[in-house]
mmCIF file of C-alpha atoms in Angstrom:
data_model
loop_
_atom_site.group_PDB
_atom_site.id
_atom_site.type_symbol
_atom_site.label_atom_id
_atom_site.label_comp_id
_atom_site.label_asym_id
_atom_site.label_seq_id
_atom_site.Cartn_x
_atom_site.Cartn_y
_atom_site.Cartn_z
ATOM 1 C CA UNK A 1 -8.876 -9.672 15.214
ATOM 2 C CA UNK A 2 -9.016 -7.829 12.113
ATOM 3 C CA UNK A 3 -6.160 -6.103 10.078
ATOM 4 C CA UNK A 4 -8.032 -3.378 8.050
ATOM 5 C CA UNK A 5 -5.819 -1.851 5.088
ATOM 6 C CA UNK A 6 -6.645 1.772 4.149
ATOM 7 C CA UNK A 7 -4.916 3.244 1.067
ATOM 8 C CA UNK A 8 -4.093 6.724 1.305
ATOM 9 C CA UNK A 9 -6.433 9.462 -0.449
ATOM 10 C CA UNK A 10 -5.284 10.901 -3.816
ATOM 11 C CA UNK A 11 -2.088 12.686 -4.189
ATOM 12 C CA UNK A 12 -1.017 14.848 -7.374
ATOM 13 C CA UNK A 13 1.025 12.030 -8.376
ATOM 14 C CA UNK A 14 -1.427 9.335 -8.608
ATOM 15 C CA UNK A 15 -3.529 11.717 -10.783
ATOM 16 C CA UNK A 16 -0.378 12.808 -13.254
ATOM 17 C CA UNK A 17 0.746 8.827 -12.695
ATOM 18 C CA UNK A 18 3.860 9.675 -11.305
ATOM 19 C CA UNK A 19 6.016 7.828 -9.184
ATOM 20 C CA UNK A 20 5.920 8.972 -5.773
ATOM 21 C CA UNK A 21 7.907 10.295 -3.486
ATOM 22 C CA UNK A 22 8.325 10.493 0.216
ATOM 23 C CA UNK A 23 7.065 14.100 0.084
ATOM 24 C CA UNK A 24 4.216 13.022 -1.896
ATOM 25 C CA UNK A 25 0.854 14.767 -0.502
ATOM 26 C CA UNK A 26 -2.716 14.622 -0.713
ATOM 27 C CA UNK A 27 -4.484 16.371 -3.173
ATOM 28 C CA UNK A 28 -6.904 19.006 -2.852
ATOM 29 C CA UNK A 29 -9.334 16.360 -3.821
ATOM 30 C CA UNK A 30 -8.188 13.530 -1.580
ATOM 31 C CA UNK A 31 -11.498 14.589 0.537
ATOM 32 C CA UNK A 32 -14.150 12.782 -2.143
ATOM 33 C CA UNK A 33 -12.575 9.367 -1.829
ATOM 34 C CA UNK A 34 -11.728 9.749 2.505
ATOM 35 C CA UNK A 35 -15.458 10.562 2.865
ATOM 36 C CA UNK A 36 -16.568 6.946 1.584
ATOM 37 C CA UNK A 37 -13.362 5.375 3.517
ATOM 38 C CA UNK A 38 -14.759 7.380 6.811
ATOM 39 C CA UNK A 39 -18.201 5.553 6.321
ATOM 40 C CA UNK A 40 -16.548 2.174 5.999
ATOM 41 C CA UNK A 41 -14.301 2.528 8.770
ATOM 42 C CA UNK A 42 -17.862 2.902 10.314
ATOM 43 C CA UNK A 43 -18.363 -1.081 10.583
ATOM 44 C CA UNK A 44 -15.542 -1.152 12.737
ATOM 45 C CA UNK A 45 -14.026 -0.892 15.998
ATOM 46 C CA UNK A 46 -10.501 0.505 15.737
ATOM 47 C CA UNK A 47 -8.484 -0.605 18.407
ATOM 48 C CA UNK A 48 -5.183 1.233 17.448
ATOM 49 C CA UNK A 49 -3.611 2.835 13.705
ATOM 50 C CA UNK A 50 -0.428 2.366 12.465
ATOM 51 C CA UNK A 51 0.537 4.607 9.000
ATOM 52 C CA UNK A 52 3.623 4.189 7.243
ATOM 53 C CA UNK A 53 6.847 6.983 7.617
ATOM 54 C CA UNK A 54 4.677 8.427 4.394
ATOM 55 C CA UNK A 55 3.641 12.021 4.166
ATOM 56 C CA UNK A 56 0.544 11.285 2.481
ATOM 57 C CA UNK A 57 -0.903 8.222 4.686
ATOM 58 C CA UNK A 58 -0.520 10.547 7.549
ATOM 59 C CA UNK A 59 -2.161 13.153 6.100
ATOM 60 C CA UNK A 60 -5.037 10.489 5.449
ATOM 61 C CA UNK A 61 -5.058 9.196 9.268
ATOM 62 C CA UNK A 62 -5.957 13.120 10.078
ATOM 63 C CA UNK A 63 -8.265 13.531 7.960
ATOM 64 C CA UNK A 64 -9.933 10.604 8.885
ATOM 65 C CA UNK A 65 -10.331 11.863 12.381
ATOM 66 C CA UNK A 66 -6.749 9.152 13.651
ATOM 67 C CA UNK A 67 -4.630 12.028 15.697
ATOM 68 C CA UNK A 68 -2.731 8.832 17.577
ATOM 69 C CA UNK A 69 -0.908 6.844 15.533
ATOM 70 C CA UNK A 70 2.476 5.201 15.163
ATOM 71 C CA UNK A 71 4.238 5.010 11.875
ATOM 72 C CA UNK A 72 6.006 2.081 10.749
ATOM 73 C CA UNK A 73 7.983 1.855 7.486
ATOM 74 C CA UNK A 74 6.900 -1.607 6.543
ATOM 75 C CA UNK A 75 3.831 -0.122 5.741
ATOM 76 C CA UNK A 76 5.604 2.345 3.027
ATOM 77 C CA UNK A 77 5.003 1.953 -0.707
ATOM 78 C CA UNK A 78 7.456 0.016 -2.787
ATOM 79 C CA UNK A 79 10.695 1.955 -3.010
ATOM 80 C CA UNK A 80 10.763 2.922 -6.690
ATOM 81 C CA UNK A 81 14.358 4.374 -5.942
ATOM 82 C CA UNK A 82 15.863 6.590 -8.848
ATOM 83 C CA UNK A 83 12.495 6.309 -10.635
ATOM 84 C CA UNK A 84 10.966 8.621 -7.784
ATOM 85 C CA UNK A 85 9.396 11.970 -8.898
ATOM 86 C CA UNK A 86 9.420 10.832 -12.388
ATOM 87 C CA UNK A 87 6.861 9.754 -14.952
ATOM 88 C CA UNK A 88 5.660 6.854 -15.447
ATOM 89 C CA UNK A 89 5.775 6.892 -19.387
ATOM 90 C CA UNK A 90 9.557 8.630 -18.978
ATOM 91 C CA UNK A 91 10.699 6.210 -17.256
ATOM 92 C CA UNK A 92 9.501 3.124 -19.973
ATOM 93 C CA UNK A 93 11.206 5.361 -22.343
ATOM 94 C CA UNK A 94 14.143 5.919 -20.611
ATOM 95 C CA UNK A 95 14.927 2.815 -19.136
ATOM 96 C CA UNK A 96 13.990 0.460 -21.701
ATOM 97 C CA UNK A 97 16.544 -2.421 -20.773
ATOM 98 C CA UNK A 98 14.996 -2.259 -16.731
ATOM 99 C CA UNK A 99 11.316 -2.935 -17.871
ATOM 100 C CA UNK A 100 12.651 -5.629 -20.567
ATOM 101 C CA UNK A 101 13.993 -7.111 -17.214
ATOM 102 C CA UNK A 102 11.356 -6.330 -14.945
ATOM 103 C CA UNK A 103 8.734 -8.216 -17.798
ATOM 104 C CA UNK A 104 11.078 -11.246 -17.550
ATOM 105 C CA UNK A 105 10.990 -11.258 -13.700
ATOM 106 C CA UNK A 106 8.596 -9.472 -12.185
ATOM 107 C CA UNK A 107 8.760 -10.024 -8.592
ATOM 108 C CA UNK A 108 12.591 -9.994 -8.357
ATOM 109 C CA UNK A 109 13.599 -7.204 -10.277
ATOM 110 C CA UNK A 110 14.640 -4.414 -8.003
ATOM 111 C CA UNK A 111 14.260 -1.030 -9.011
ATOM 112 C CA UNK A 112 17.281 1.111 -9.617
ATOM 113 C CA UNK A 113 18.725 1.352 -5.784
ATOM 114 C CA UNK A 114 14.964 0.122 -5.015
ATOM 115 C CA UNK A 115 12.852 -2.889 -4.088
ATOM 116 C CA UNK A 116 11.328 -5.646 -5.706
ATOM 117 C CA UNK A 117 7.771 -6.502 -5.050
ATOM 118 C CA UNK A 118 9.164 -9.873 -3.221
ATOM 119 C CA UNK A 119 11.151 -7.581 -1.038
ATOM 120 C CA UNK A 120 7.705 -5.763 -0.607
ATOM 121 C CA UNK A 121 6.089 -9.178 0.502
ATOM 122 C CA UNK A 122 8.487 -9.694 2.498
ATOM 123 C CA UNK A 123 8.314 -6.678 4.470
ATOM 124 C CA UNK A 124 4.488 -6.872 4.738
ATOM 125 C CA UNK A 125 4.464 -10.033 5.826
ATOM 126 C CA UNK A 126 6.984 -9.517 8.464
ATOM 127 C CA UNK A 127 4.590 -6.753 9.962
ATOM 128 C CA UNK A 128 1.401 -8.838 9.204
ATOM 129 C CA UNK A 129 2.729 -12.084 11.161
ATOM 130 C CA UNK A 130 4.009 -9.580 14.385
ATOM 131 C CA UNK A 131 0.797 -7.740 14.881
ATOM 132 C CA UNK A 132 -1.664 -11.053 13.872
ATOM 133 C CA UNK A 133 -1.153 -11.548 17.565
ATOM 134 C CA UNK A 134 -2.301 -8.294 18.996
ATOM 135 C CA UNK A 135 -5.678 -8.525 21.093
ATOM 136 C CA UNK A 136 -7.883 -6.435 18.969
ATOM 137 C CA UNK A 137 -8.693 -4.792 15.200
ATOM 138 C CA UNK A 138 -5.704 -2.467 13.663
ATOM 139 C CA UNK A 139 -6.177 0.189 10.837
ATOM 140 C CA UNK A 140 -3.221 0.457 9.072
ATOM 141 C CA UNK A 141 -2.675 3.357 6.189
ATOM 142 C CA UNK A 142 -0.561 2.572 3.491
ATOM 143 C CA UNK A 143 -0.018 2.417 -0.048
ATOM 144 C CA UNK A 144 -1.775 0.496 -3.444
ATOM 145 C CA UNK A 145 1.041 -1.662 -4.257
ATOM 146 C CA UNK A 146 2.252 -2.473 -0.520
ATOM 147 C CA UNK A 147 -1.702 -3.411 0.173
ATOM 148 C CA UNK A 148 -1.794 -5.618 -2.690
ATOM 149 C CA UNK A 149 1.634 -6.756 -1.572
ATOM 150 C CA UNK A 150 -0.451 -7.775 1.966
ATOM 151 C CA UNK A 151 -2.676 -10.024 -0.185
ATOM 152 C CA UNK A 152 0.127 -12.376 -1.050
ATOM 153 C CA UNK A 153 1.308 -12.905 2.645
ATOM 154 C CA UNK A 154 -1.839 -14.881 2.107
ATOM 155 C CA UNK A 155 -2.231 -16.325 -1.283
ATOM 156 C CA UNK A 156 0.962 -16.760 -1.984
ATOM 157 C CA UNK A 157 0.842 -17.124 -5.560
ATOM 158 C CA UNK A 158 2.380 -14.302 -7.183
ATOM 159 C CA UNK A 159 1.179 -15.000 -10.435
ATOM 160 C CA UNK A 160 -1.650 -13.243 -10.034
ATOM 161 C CA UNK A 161 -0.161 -10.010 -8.305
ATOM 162 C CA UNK A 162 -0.865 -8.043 -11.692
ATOM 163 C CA UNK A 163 -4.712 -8.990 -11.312
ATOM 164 C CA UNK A 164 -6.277 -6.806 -8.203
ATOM 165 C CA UNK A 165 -5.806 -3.113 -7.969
ATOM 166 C CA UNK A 166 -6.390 -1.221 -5.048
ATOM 167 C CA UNK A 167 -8.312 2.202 -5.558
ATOM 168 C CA UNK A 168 -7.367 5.295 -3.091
ATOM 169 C CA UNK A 169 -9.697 5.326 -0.120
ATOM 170 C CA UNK A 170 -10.476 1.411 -0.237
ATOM 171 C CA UNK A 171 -10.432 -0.680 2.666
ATOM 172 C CA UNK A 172 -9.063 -4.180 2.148
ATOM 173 C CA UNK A 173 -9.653 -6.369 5.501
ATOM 174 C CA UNK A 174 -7.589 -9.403 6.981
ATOM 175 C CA UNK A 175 -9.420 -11.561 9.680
ATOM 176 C CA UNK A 176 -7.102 -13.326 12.212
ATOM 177 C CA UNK A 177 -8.173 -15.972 14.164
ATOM 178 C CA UNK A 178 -6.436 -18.916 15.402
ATOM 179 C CA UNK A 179 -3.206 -18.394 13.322
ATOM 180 C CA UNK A 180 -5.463 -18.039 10.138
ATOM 181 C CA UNK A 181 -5.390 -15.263 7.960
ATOM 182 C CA UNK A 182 -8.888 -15.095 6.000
ATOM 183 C CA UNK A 183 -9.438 -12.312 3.083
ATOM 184 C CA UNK A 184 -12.257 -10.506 4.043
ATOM 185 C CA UNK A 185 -12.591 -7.926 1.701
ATOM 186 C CA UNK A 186 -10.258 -6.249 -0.938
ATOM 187 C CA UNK A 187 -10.694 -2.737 -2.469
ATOM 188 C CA UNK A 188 -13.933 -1.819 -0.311
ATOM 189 C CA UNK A 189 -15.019 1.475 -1.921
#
């Protein structure tokens, strides 16, 4: 069985690199990177598609054709909490004493009334170890930093969390067989 990892298509925010929020949508351009994930999907039989509670990895799943799907917030994007809606660059300005911390310890560090990425890990591997046993391949929509999360239910060594990106559209693929998760592919564009 495979576990195929689609991140959403691009959303004003990415673009203006903004944190997100649960409101986030596509962009009017979301279309250019979807028509290369549609193509991919291609080499695969989907079996069934979860998204997370996100507006914007819904949105994808329609696009993409997926009208019946179930949503389940594992699959969400880290929860930036207070730094929602808000700038990337404002925020290292403003809160100065969180990165300092977050440099120190970067897998720990929550955000303000947020996540860490180990509570992201966490989370993904939670889902990733309940559906490893389903009876068939699963497209699941999601979010660049929760699909990157997905790669260390596997490697495990956070270390190198910081060193693979995940672009919108890209597939990144899981194959499950005999209580072994392989890494098929990451960041298929």
């Amino acid at each position: 069985m495979k576990i195929i990892f689609l991140r959403h298509g691009l959303t004003e925010s990415n673009k203006e690199w903004r944190f997100s929020t649960p409101e986030t949508r596509l962009s009017k351009n979301a279309g250019i990177d979807l028509c290369k994930s549609r193509e991919n999907l291609e080499k695969y039989k989907i079996d069934k598609v979860f998204t997370s509670k996100l507006i914007r990895s819904q949105e994808t799943a329609k696009y993409l054709g997926f009208e019946n799907f179930l949503e389940d917030e594992r699959l969400n994007e880290l929860n930036f909490g207070d730094f929602r809606g808000q700038k990337v660059l404002d925020t290292k300005k403003n809160y100065k004493e969180f990165y300092a911390r977050l440099k120190k310890d970067p897998y720990t560090t929550r955000y303000p009334n947020g996540e860490s990425i180990k509570d992201l890990v966490n989370r993904l591997n939670d889902f990733m170890e309940e559906k490893s046993s389903f009876d068939g391949n699963i497209l699941c929509i999601s979010h660049g930093i929760a699909i990157r999360s997905s790669l260390f239910t596997v490697l495990k060594d956070l270390d190198n969390f910081k060193n693979f990106w995940i672009d919108n559209g890209s597939l990144t693929v899981f194959d499950i067989s005999d209580n072994k998760k392989m890494i098929e592919c990451v960041n298929l564009i």
